PDB file of C-alpha atoms in Angstrom:
ATOM      1  CA  UNK U 490       1.319  -0.625  12.971  1.00 58.00           C
ATOM      2  CA  UNK U 491      -1.947  -2.518  12.570  1.00 50.00           C
ATOM      3  CA  UNK U 492      -3.174  -5.966  13.536  1.00 49.00           C
ATOM      4  CA  UNK U 493      -4.942  -7.626  10.634  1.00 46.00           C
ATOM      5  CA  UNK U 494      -5.892 -11.124  11.678  1.00 45.00           C
ATOM      6  CA  UNK U 495      -5.718 -14.026  14.111  1.00 41.00           C
ATOM      7  CA  UNK U 496      -7.484 -17.328  14.581  1.00 43.00           C
ATOM      8  CA  UNK U 497      -7.889 -19.613  17.590  1.00 40.00           C
ATOM      9  CA  UNK U 498      -4.778 -19.811  19.764  1.00 39.00           C
ATOM     10  CA  UNK U 499      -3.312 -23.157  20.809  1.00 40.00           C
ATOM     11  CA  UNK U 500      -0.613 -23.674  23.410  1.00 48.00           C
ATOM     12  CA  UNK U 501       2.469 -24.109  21.240  1.00 76.00           C
ATOM     13  CA  UNK U 502       5.686 -22.182  20.862  1.00 95.00           C
ATOM     14  CA  UNK U 503       5.726 -18.827  19.117  1.00 98.00           C
ATOM     15  CA  UNK U 504       7.693 -18.092  15.958  1.00 98.00           C
ATOM     16  CA  UNK U 505       8.048 -14.540  14.633  1.00 98.00           C
ATOM     17  CA  UNK U 506       8.808 -14.108  10.931  1.00 98.00           C
ATOM     18  CA  UNK U 507       9.715 -10.706   9.508  1.00 98.00           C
ATOM     19  CA  UNK U 508       9.335 -10.132   5.791  1.00 97.00           C
ATOM     20  CA  UNK U 509       6.579 -12.731   5.988  1.00 97.00           C
ATOM     21  CA  UNK U 510       4.770 -11.403   2.945  1.00 96.00           C
ATOM     22  CA  UNK U 511       7.697 -12.246   0.658  1.00 94.00           C
ATOM     23  CA  UNK U 512       8.123 -15.323  -1.497  1.00 93.00           C
ATOM     24  CA  UNK U 513      10.779 -16.975   0.673  1.00 96.00           C
ATOM     25  CA  UNK U 514       9.644 -16.121   4.186  1.00 97.00           C
ATOM     26  CA  UNK U 515       5.983 -16.841   3.487  1.00 97.00           C
ATOM     27  CA  UNK U 516       7.020 -20.426   2.698  1.00 97.00           C
ATOM     28  CA  UNK U 517       8.950 -20.653   5.977  1.00 98.00           C
ATOM     29  CA  UNK U 518       6.037 -19.176   7.938  1.00 98.00           C
ATOM     30  CA  UNK U 519       3.541 -21.644   6.474  1.00 97.00           C
ATOM     31  CA  UNK U 520       5.833 -24.574   7.290  1.00 97.00           C
ATOM     32  CA  UNK U 521       6.261 -23.403  10.880  1.00 97.00           C
ATOM     33  CA  UNK U 522       2.490 -23.191  11.264  1.00 97.00           C
ATOM     34  CA  UNK U 523       2.077 -26.710   9.890  1.00 95.00           C
ATOM     35  CA  UNK U 524       4.453 -27.907  12.593  1.00 95.00           C
ATOM     36  CA  UNK U 525       2.233 -26.417  15.294  1.00 95.00           C
ATOM     37  CA  UNK U 526       3.961 -23.106  15.987  1.00 97.00           C
ATOM     38  CA  UNK U 527       1.869 -20.043  16.613  1.00 97.00           C
ATOM     39  CA  UNK U 528       3.262 -17.832  13.876  1.00 98.00           C
ATOM     40  CA  UNK U 529       3.390 -14.042  14.044  1.00 98.00           C
ATOM     41  CA  UNK U 530       3.830 -12.461  10.624  1.00 98.00           C
ATOM     42  CA  UNK U 531       5.537  -9.067  10.397  1.00 98.00           C
ATOM     43  CA  UNK U 532       5.779  -6.939   7.273  1.00 97.00           C
ATOM     44  CA  UNK U 533       4.972  -3.523   5.851  1.00 94.00           C
ATOM     45  CA  UNK U 534       2.445  -4.671   3.241  1.00 90.00           C
ATOM     46  CA  UNK U 535      -0.909  -5.701   4.692  1.00 88.00           C
ATOM     47  CA  UNK U 536      -1.960  -7.142   1.362  1.00 91.00           C
ATOM     48  CA  UNK U 537       1.046  -9.465   1.215  1.00 94.00           C
ATOM     49  CA  UNK U 538       0.634 -10.520   4.840  1.00 97.00           C
ATOM     50  CA  UNK U 539      -3.008 -11.410   4.203  1.00 95.00           C
ATOM     51  CA  UNK U 540      -1.936 -13.843   1.473  1.00 96.00           C
ATOM     52  CA  UNK U 541       0.427 -15.655   3.842  1.00 97.00           C
ATOM     53  CA  UNK U 542      -2.122 -15.562   6.615  1.00 97.00           C
ATOM     54  CA  UNK U 543      -4.750 -17.117   4.346  1.00 97.00           C
ATOM     55  CA  UNK U 544      -2.428 -20.039   3.510  1.00 96.00           C
ATOM     56  CA  UNK U 545      -1.795 -20.668   7.210  1.00 97.00           C
ATOM     57  CA  UNK U 546      -5.475 -20.530   8.134  1.00 96.00           C
ATOM     58  CA  UNK U 547      -6.335 -22.921   5.314  1.00 95.00           C
ATOM     59  CA  UNK U 548      -3.894 -25.361   6.914  1.00 91.00           C
ATOM     60  CA  UNK U 549      -5.652 -24.838  10.275  1.00 93.00           C
ATOM     61  CA  UNK U 550      -2.659 -22.968  11.673  1.00 95.00           C
ATOM     62  CA  UNK U 551      -2.516 -20.246  14.295  1.00 96.00           C
ATOM     63  CA  UNK U 552      -1.486 -16.892  12.887  1.00 97.00           C
ATOM     64  CA  UNK U 553      -1.269 -13.267  13.947  1.00 97.00           C
ATOM     65  CA  UNK U 554      -0.375 -10.636  11.340  1.00 97.00           C
ATOM     66  CA  UNK U 555       1.079  -7.271  12.271  1.00 98.00           C
ATOM     67  CA  UNK U 556       2.078  -4.469   9.917  1.00 96.00           C
ATOM     68  CA  UNK U 557       5.346  -2.976  11.089  1.00 96.00           C
ATOM     69  CA  UNK U 558       8.468  -1.291   9.727  1.00 97.00           C
ATOM     70  CA  UNK U 559      11.335  -3.327  11.168  1.00 98.00           C
ATOM     71  CA  UNK U 560      13.635  -0.297  10.920  1.00 97.00           C
ATOM     72  CA  UNK U 561      11.507   1.577  13.445  1.00 98.00           C
ATOM     73  CA  UNK U 562      12.269   0.650  17.063  1.00 98.00           C
ATOM     74  CA  UNK U 563       8.985   2.024  18.420  1.00 98.00           C
ATOM     75  CA  UNK U 564       6.926   0.074  15.860  1.00 98.00           C
ATOM     76  CA  UNK U 565       8.813  -3.152  16.552  1.00 98.00           C
ATOM     77  CA  UNK U 566       8.266  -2.690  20.286  1.00 98.00           C
ATOM     78  CA  UNK U 567       4.528  -2.228  19.698  1.00 98.00           C
ATOM     79  CA  UNK U 568       4.476  -5.339  17.506  1.00 98.00           C
ATOM     80  CA  UNK U 569       6.295  -7.264  20.236  1.00 98.00           C
ATOM     81  CA  UNK U 570       3.784  -6.163  22.880  1.00 98.00           C
ATOM     82  CA  UNK U 571       0.851  -7.226  20.713  1.00 98.00           C
ATOM     83  CA  UNK U 572       2.401 -10.609  19.920  1.00 98.00           C
ATOM     84  CA  UNK U 573       3.195 -11.225  23.591  1.00 97.00           C
ATOM     85  CA  UNK U 574      -0.358 -10.323  24.578  1.00 97.00           C
ATOM     86  CA  UNK U 575      -2.041 -12.504  21.955  1.00 97.00           C
ATOM     87  CA  UNK U 576       0.391 -15.390  21.507  1.00 97.00           C
ATOM     88  CA  UNK U 577       3.023 -15.294  24.257  1.00 97.00           C
ATOM     89  CA  UNK U 578       6.819 -15.147  24.291  1.00 98.00           C
ATOM     90  CA  UNK U 579       8.813 -15.606  21.094  1.00 98.00           C
ATOM     91  CA  UNK U 580      11.191 -18.589  20.967  1.00 98.00           C
ATOM     92  CA  UNK U 581      12.039 -18.469  17.247  1.00 98.00           C
ATOM     93  CA  UNK U 582      12.837 -15.332  15.248  1.00 98.00           C
ATOM     94  CA  UNK U 583      13.298 -15.424  11.477  1.00 98.00           C
ATOM     95  CA  UNK U 584      14.723 -12.113  10.226  1.00 98.00           C
ATOM     96  CA  UNK U 585      13.712 -12.197   6.572  1.00 97.00           C
ATOM     97  CA  UNK U 586      12.842  -8.545   6.028  1.00 97.00           C
ATOM     98  CA  UNK U 587      15.183  -6.682   3.700  1.00 95.00           C
ATOM     99  CA  UNK U 588      15.624  -5.539   0.145  1.00 93.00           C
ATOM    100  CA  UNK U 589      17.283  -3.254  -2.342  1.00 93.00           C
ATOM    101  CA  UNK U 590      16.553   0.066  -4.070  1.00 93.00           C
ATOM    102  CA  UNK U 591      16.870   0.644  -7.840  1.00 91.00           C
ATOM    103  CA  UNK U 592      18.513   4.025  -7.200  1.00 94.00           C
ATOM    104  CA  UNK U 593      21.237   2.258  -5.163  1.00 96.00           C
ATOM    105  CA  UNK U 594      22.070  -0.084  -8.062  1.00 94.00           C
ATOM    106  CA  UNK U 595      24.515   0.868 -10.817  1.00 96.00           C
ATOM    107  CA  UNK U 596      23.645   0.077 -14.429  1.00 92.00           C
ATOM    108  CA  UNK U 597      27.296  -0.442 -15.357  1.00 94.00           C
ATOM    109  CA  UNK U 598      29.766  -3.022 -14.052  1.00 92.00           C
ATOM    110  CA  UNK U 599      32.856  -0.843 -13.957  1.00 95.00           C
ATOM    111  CA  UNK U 600      33.916   2.805 -13.954  1.00 95.00           C
ATOM    112  CA  UNK U 601      32.984   4.919 -16.965  1.00 93.00           C
ATOM    113  CA  UNK U 602      34.429   8.429 -17.430  1.00 92.00           C
ATOM    114  CA  UNK U 603      30.968   9.787 -18.210  1.00 91.00           C
ATOM    115  CA  UNK U 604      30.121   9.376 -14.507  1.00 90.00           C
ATOM    116  CA  UNK U 605      32.149  12.505 -13.834  1.00 90.00           C
ATOM    117  CA  UNK U 606      30.507  14.617 -16.522  1.00 87.00           C
ATOM    118  CA  UNK U 607      27.708  17.061 -15.762  1.00 77.00           C
ATOM    119  CA  UNK U 608      25.380  15.457 -18.312  1.00 81.00           C
ATOM    120  CA  UNK U 609      25.316  11.726 -17.618  1.00 78.00           C
ATOM    121  CA  UNK U 610      22.071  10.722 -19.302  1.00 82.00           C
ATOM    122  CA  UNK U 611      20.780   7.351 -18.171  1.00 88.00           C
ATOM    123  CA  UNK U 612      24.191   6.193 -16.953  1.00 93.00           C
ATOM    124  CA  UNK U 613      24.246   5.337 -13.239  1.00 94.00           C
ATOM    125  CA  UNK U 614      27.637   4.487 -11.800  1.00 95.00           C
ATOM    126  CA  UNK U 615      29.060   4.578  -8.286  1.00 96.00           C
ATOM    127  CA  UNK U 616      29.875   8.291  -8.427  1.00 94.00           C
ATOM    128  CA  UNK U 617      26.308   9.342  -9.158  1.00 91.00           C
ATOM    129  CA  UNK U 618      24.388   6.901  -6.998  1.00 94.00           C
ATOM    130  CA  UNK U 619      21.737   8.425  -4.741  1.00 94.00           C
ATOM    131  CA  UNK U 620      23.324   8.188  -1.284  1.00 97.00           C
ATOM    132  CA  UNK U 621      19.990   8.532   0.493  1.00 97.00           C
ATOM    133  CA  UNK U 622      18.755   5.404  -1.291  1.00 97.00           C
ATOM    134  CA  UNK U 623      22.123   3.726  -0.603  1.00 98.00           C
ATOM    135  CA  UNK U 624      21.579   4.365   3.099  1.00 98.00           C
ATOM    136  CA  UNK U 625      18.001   3.058   2.889  1.00 98.00           C
ATOM    137  CA  UNK U 626      19.323  -0.306   1.689  1.00 98.00           C
ATOM    138  CA  UNK U 627      21.799  -0.532   4.559  1.00 98.00           C
ATOM    139  CA  UNK U 628      19.108   0.559   7.001  1.00 98.00           C
ATOM    140  CA  UNK U 629      16.503  -2.041   6.033  1.00 98.00           C
ATOM    141  CA  UNK U 630      18.952  -4.934   5.815  1.00 98.00           C
ATOM    142  CA  UNK U 631      21.130  -4.139   8.840  1.00 98.00           C
ATOM    143  CA  UNK U 632      18.884  -2.283  11.282  1.00 98.00           C
ATOM    144  CA  UNK U 633      15.897  -4.294  10.077  1.00 98.00           C
ATOM    145  CA  UNK U 634      17.711  -7.311  11.499  1.00 98.00           C
ATOM    146  CA  UNK U 635      19.384  -5.755  14.532  1.00 98.00           C
ATOM    147  CA  UNK U 636      16.237  -4.118  15.947  1.00 98.00           C
ATOM    148  CA  UNK U 637      14.027  -7.257  15.953  1.00 98.00           C
ATOM    149  CA  UNK U 638      16.879  -9.159  17.609  1.00 98.00           C
ATOM    150  CA  UNK U 639      17.128  -6.544  20.337  1.00 98.00           C
ATOM    151  CA  UNK U 640      13.365  -6.496  20.920  1.00 98.00           C
ATOM    152  CA  UNK U 641      12.478 -10.200  20.706  1.00 98.00           C
ATOM    153  CA  UNK U 642      15.581 -11.923  22.113  1.00 98.00           C
ATOM    154  CA  UNK U 643      14.757 -10.959  25.738  1.00 98.00           C
ATOM    155  CA  UNK U 644      11.744 -13.298  25.444  1.00 98.00           C
ATOM    156  CA  UNK U 645      14.167 -16.117  24.689  1.00 98.00           C
ATOM    157  CA  UNK U 646      16.421 -15.129  27.595  1.00 98.00           C
ATOM    158  CA  UNK U 647      13.465 -15.483  29.955  1.00 97.00           C
ATOM    159  CA  UNK U 648      12.473 -18.809  28.390  1.00 97.00           C
ATOM    160  CA  UNK U 649      16.040 -20.103  28.726  1.00 97.00           C
ATOM    161  CA  UNK U 650      16.193 -21.091  25.055  1.00 97.00           C
ATOM    162  CA  UNK U 651      15.718 -19.676  21.581  1.00 98.00           C
ATOM    163  CA  UNK U 652      16.791 -19.645  17.976  1.00 98.00           C
ATOM    164  CA  UNK U 653      17.398 -16.688  15.663  1.00 98.00           C
ATOM    165  CA  UNK U 654      17.858 -17.111  11.919  1.00 98.00           C
ATOM    166  CA  UNK U 655      19.039 -14.113   9.919  1.00 98.00           C
ATOM    167  CA  UNK U 656      18.983 -13.785   6.137  1.00 98.00           C
ATOM    168  CA  UNK U 657      22.314 -13.345   4.393  1.00 98.00           C
ATOM    169  CA  UNK U 658      22.971 -13.642   0.630  1.00 97.00           C
ATOM    170  CA  UNK U 659      25.487 -14.626  -2.044  1.00 95.00           C
ATOM    171  CA  UNK U 660      26.613 -11.012  -1.616  1.00 95.00           C
ATOM    172  CA  UNK U 661      27.753 -12.006   1.864  1.00 97.00           C
ATOM    173  CA  UNK U 662      30.573 -13.983   0.247  1.00 96.00           C
ATOM    174  CA  UNK U 663      31.102 -12.174  -3.065  1.00 91.00           C
ATOM    175  CA  UNK U 664      30.381  -8.500  -3.854  1.00 93.00           C
ATOM    176  CA  UNK U 665      28.258  -9.057  -6.942  1.00 91.00           C
ATOM    177  CA  UNK U 666      28.352  -6.397  -9.631  1.00 91.00           C
ATOM    178  CA  UNK U 667      25.995  -3.391  -9.554  1.00 93.00           C
ATOM    179  CA  UNK U 668      24.698  -3.783  -5.970  1.00 95.00           C
ATOM    180  CA  UNK U 669      27.277  -2.173  -3.637  1.00 97.00           C
ATOM    181  CA  UNK U 670      24.839  -1.177  -0.888  1.00 98.00           C
ATOM    182  CA  UNK U 671      23.142  -4.558  -0.827  1.00 97.00           C
ATOM    183  CA  UNK U 672      26.487  -6.388  -0.854  1.00 97.00           C
ATOM    184  CA  UNK U 673      27.805  -4.212   1.978  1.00 97.00           C
ATOM    185  CA  UNK U 674      24.721  -4.796   4.113  1.00 98.00           C
ATOM    186  CA  UNK U 675      24.568  -8.558   3.544  1.00 98.00           C
ATOM    187  CA  UNK U 676      28.254  -8.958   4.374  1.00 98.00           C
ATOM    188  CA  UNK U 677      27.425  -7.181   7.617  1.00 98.00           C
ATOM    189  CA  UNK U 678      24.673  -9.689   8.389  1.00 98.00           C
ATOM    190  CA  UNK U 679      27.167 -12.567   8.576  1.00 98.00           C
ATOM    191  CA  UNK U 680      29.433 -10.583  10.888  1.00 98.00           C
ATOM    192  CA  UNK U 681      26.547  -9.533  13.126  1.00 98.00           C
ATOM    193  CA  UNK U 682      25.295 -13.128  13.228  1.00 98.00           C
ATOM    194  CA  UNK U 683      28.665 -14.285  14.541  1.00 98.00           C
ATOM    195  CA  UNK U 684      28.866 -11.457  17.062  1.00 98.00           C
ATOM    196  CA  UNK U 685      25.371 -12.027  18.395  1.00 98.00           C
ATOM    197  CA  UNK U 686      25.857 -15.799  18.529  1.00 98.00           C
ATOM    198  CA  UNK U 687      28.849 -15.378  20.819  1.00 98.00           C
ATOM    199  CA  UNK U 688      27.088 -12.737  22.895  1.00 98.00           C
ATOM    200  CA  UNK U 689      23.897 -14.745  23.445  1.00 98.00           C
ATOM    201  CA  UNK U 690      25.468 -18.182  23.927  1.00 98.00           C
ATOM    202  CA  UNK U 691      25.436 -17.882  27.756  1.00 98.00           C
ATOM    203  CA  UNK U 692      21.667 -17.284  27.504  1.00 98.00           C
ATOM    204  CA  UNK U 693      21.224 -20.545  25.523  1.00 98.00           C
ATOM    205  CA  UNK U 694      20.157 -18.690  22.389  1.00 98.00           C
ATOM    206  CA  UNK U 695      21.558 -19.866  19.077  1.00 98.00           C
ATOM    207  CA  UNK U 696      22.018 -17.403  16.212  1.00 98.00           C
ATOM    208  CA  UNK U 697      22.675 -18.508  12.638  1.00 98.00           C
ATOM    209  CA  UNK U 698      22.033 -17.259   9.123  1.00 98.00           C
ATOM    210  CA  UNK U 699      20.776 -18.669   5.847  1.00 98.00           C
ATOM    211  CA  UNK U 700      22.344 -17.352   2.630  1.00 98.00           C
ATOM    212  CA  UNK U 701      19.982 -18.036  -0.272  1.00 96.00           C
ATOM    213  CA  UNK U 702      21.459 -18.232  -3.725  1.00 94.00           C
ATOM    214  CA  UNK U 703      19.430 -16.953  -6.642  1.00 91.00           C
ATOM    215  CA  UNK U 704      15.745 -17.532  -6.048  1.00 90.00           C
ATOM    216  CA  UNK U 705      12.919 -16.187  -8.180  1.00 80.00           C
ATOM    217  CA  UNK U 706      10.585 -13.706  -6.520  1.00 75.00           C
ATOM    218  CA  UNK U 707       8.748 -10.611  -7.732  1.00 71.00           C
ATOM    219  CA  UNK U 708      11.886  -8.463  -7.575  1.00 71.00           C
ATOM    220  CA  UNK U 709      14.475 -10.891  -8.917  1.00 70.00           C
ATOM    221  CA  UNK U 710      12.236 -12.153 -11.717  1.00 72.00           C
ATOM    222  CA  UNK U 711      12.471  -8.734 -13.400  1.00 71.00           C
ATOM    223  CA  UNK U 712      16.267  -8.945 -13.337  1.00 72.00           C
ATOM    224  CA  UNK U 713      16.757 -12.601 -14.184  1.00 78.00           C
ATOM    225  CA  UNK U 714      13.968 -13.213 -16.689  1.00 77.00           C
ATOM    226  CA  UNK U 715      12.684 -11.501 -19.827  1.00 80.00           C
ATOM    227  CA  UNK U 716       8.983 -10.687 -20.402  1.00 83.00           C
ATOM    228  CA  UNK U 717       8.713 -13.653 -22.805  1.00 83.00           C
ATOM    229  CA  UNK U 718       9.891 -16.102 -20.119  1.00 79.00           C
ATOM    230  CA  UNK U 719      13.507 -16.517 -21.207  1.00 82.00           C
ATOM    231  CA  UNK U 720      16.567 -15.748 -19.114  1.00 79.00           C
ATOM    232  CA  UNK U 721      18.025 -12.253 -19.162  1.00 82.00           C
ATOM    233  CA  UNK U 722      21.758 -11.789 -19.745  1.00 81.00           C
ATOM    234  CA  UNK U 723      22.297 -11.583 -15.972  1.00 82.00           C
ATOM    235  CA  UNK U 724      20.109 -14.632 -15.386  1.00 85.00           C
ATOM    236  CA  UNK U 725      22.047 -16.634 -17.984  1.00 88.00           C
ATOM    237  CA  UNK U 726      25.359 -15.611 -16.421  1.00 86.00           C
ATOM    238  CA  UNK U 727      24.176 -16.766 -12.996  1.00 87.00           C
ATOM    239  CA  UNK U 728      22.971 -20.127 -14.258  1.00 91.00           C
ATOM    240  CA  UNK U 729      26.253 -20.627 -16.082  1.00 90.00           C
ATOM    241  CA  UNK U 730      27.978 -20.480 -12.672  1.00 90.00           C
ATOM    242  CA  UNK U 731      25.346 -22.545 -10.851  1.00 92.00           C
ATOM    243  CA  UNK U 732      26.229 -26.256 -11.143  1.00 93.00           C
ATOM    244  CA  UNK U 733      22.640 -27.340 -10.474  1.00 92.00           C
ATOM    245  CA  UNK U 734      21.514 -25.195 -13.453  1.00 92.00           C
ATOM    246  CA  UNK U 735      18.312 -23.769 -12.033  1.00 89.00           C
ATOM    247  CA  UNK U 736      17.135 -20.981  -9.764  1.00 91.00           C
ATOM    248  CA  UNK U 737      16.097 -21.886  -6.228  1.00 92.00           C
ATOM    249  CA  UNK U 738      12.526 -22.517  -5.137  1.00 92.00           C
ATOM    250  CA  UNK U 739      11.261 -21.222  -1.796  1.00 94.00           C
ATOM    251  CA  UNK U 740      10.564 -24.704  -0.397  1.00 95.00           C
ATOM    252  CA  UNK U 741      14.258 -25.518  -0.800  1.00 96.00           C
ATOM    253  CA  UNK U 742      14.988 -23.300   2.226  1.00 97.00           C
ATOM    254  CA  UNK U 743      12.619 -25.164   4.522  1.00 97.00           C
ATOM    255  CA  UNK U 744      14.881 -28.111   5.347  1.00 97.00           C
ATOM    256  CA  UNK U 745      17.729 -25.872   6.459  1.00 98.00           C
ATOM    257  CA  UNK U 746      15.415 -23.809   8.652  1.00 98.00           C
ATOM    258  CA  UNK U 747      14.000 -26.949  10.255  1.00 98.00           C
ATOM    259  CA  UNK U 748      17.479 -28.241  11.019  1.00 98.00           C
ATOM    260  CA  UNK U 749      18.546 -24.956  12.591  1.00 98.00           C
ATOM    261  CA  UNK U 750      15.482 -24.636  14.842  1.00 97.00           C
ATOM    262  CA  UNK U 751      15.726 -28.249  16.035  1.00 97.00           C
ATOM    263  CA  UNK U 752      17.596 -28.322  19.353  1.00 95.00           C
ATOM    264  CA  UNK U 753      18.311 -32.045  19.085  1.00 96.00           C
ATOM    265  CA  UNK U 754      19.631 -31.855  15.524  1.00 97.00           C
ATOM    266  CA  UNK U 755      21.620 -28.597  15.733  1.00 98.00           C
ATOM    267  CA  UNK U 756      21.873 -27.770  19.418  1.00 97.00           C
ATOM    268  CA  UNK U 757      25.662 -27.273  19.150  1.00 98.00           C
ATOM    269  CA  UNK U 758      25.425 -25.082  16.047  1.00 98.00           C
ATOM    270  CA  UNK U 759      25.652 -21.315  16.361  1.00 98.00           C
ATOM    271  CA  UNK U 760      27.321 -18.421  14.556  1.00 98.00           C
ATOM    272  CA  UNK U 761      27.322 -19.951  11.077  1.00 98.00           C
ATOM    273  CA  UNK U 762      25.986 -18.755   7.717  1.00 98.00           C
ATOM    274  CA  UNK U 763      24.770 -21.546   5.451  1.00 98.00           C
ATOM    275  CA  UNK U 764      24.704 -21.075   1.664  1.00 97.00           C
ATOM    276  CA  UNK U 765      21.717 -22.618  -0.117  1.00 97.00           C
ATOM    277  CA  UNK U 766      22.830 -21.826  -3.621  1.00 96.00           C
ATOM    278  CA  UNK U 767      22.840 -24.815  -5.976  1.00 95.00           C
ATOM    279  CA  UNK U 768      26.649 -24.812  -5.861  1.00 95.00           C
ATOM    280  CA  UNK U 769      27.117 -21.184  -6.983  1.00 94.00           C
ATOM    281  CA  UNK U 770      29.885 -20.483  -4.463  1.00 94.00           C
ATOM    282  CA  UNK U 771      31.670 -23.706  -5.341  1.00 94.00           C
ATOM    283  CA  UNK U 772      31.979 -22.796  -9.033  1.00 90.00           C
ATOM    284  CA  UNK U 773      34.640 -20.380 -10.291  1.00 80.00           C
ATOM    285  CA  UNK U 774      33.176 -20.320 -13.775  1.00 74.00           C
ATOM    286  CA  UNK U 775      36.418 -21.554 -15.387  1.00 71.00           C
TER     287      UNK U 775
END
C-alpha cells in the first residue's frame, strides 16, 4: 500500500471509492469531488489512480490516492487508517473494484464433447476452466466488496449516518454466456447488498447497488468492438437486445449515484439493486 497524492484538505464529508482508476468509478469520483466531498481513491494501479487524481485536482477538488488490494484485509485496514488520519471518517463508500479473468471465461456457449478429451486445443469450456482463476474472480468481486464494507462502515456507525453503493451487473439478473465465475459473483453482490442493508439499518446506514448494463471500458471494448471500430458479434448481439441501441457512457451512472447518496431524495431507500442498462433487462429479444 502506498500513498501517492493529496492536496489541501477542506472540511467536507469523506467519500471512499474503490476501483477509482477504472472508467466508471473515476467518473463517479470526479463528480463527488466537484460536489465538495473529500475523495479517497483506492485501487491497485498507481498509474490509473494518478489519472483520476489529476482530473480532481484540475477541478480544485480534495483527493487522497492510496494503492491497495481490496481483497487483502490488512491492506484495507492500513488504507482506512491513512484516510482517517488525512481526511477523517468515511460517510460514503462506493465499492467499484472488481473484474474478470480470461482463464475463467469459456470460449464456447454450450457443452462440447471435446472438453472431455485429453487434447483440447484452444477450446475452453466449463470442464477445463482454470479453477484458481475462477476463484480469483469470485474473490475480487465478493471479498473485494465485503472487506471494504467491514472496514469502513464502522466510521458511518460512529457518525450516525452513511451510504454504501456496491457494483452489481447484468449478470446479477441473467447468467450471461461464457462468464460463469463473474455471473456467480455478481449475483452474490445483490444478495449481500440486501443482507447488509437489513443488518445496518438500525445504524442509519443505507446500502444499495448499481447494476451497469454494457458500458465501454478498456476491458469490454476488446470484447464488444473490433480493431477497425465496428461491433464484434457479441457487441452486435447485445445492442440487438438493448432498446436504446447504444452502449452506456460513464457519466450516465452519475445521476443514480447522486440520488442514492442524497438523504433527502432517497432516505427511505435501502437494499435495492438498480439496473442502468438502456432497457436490456426489459427486452426479451423476440
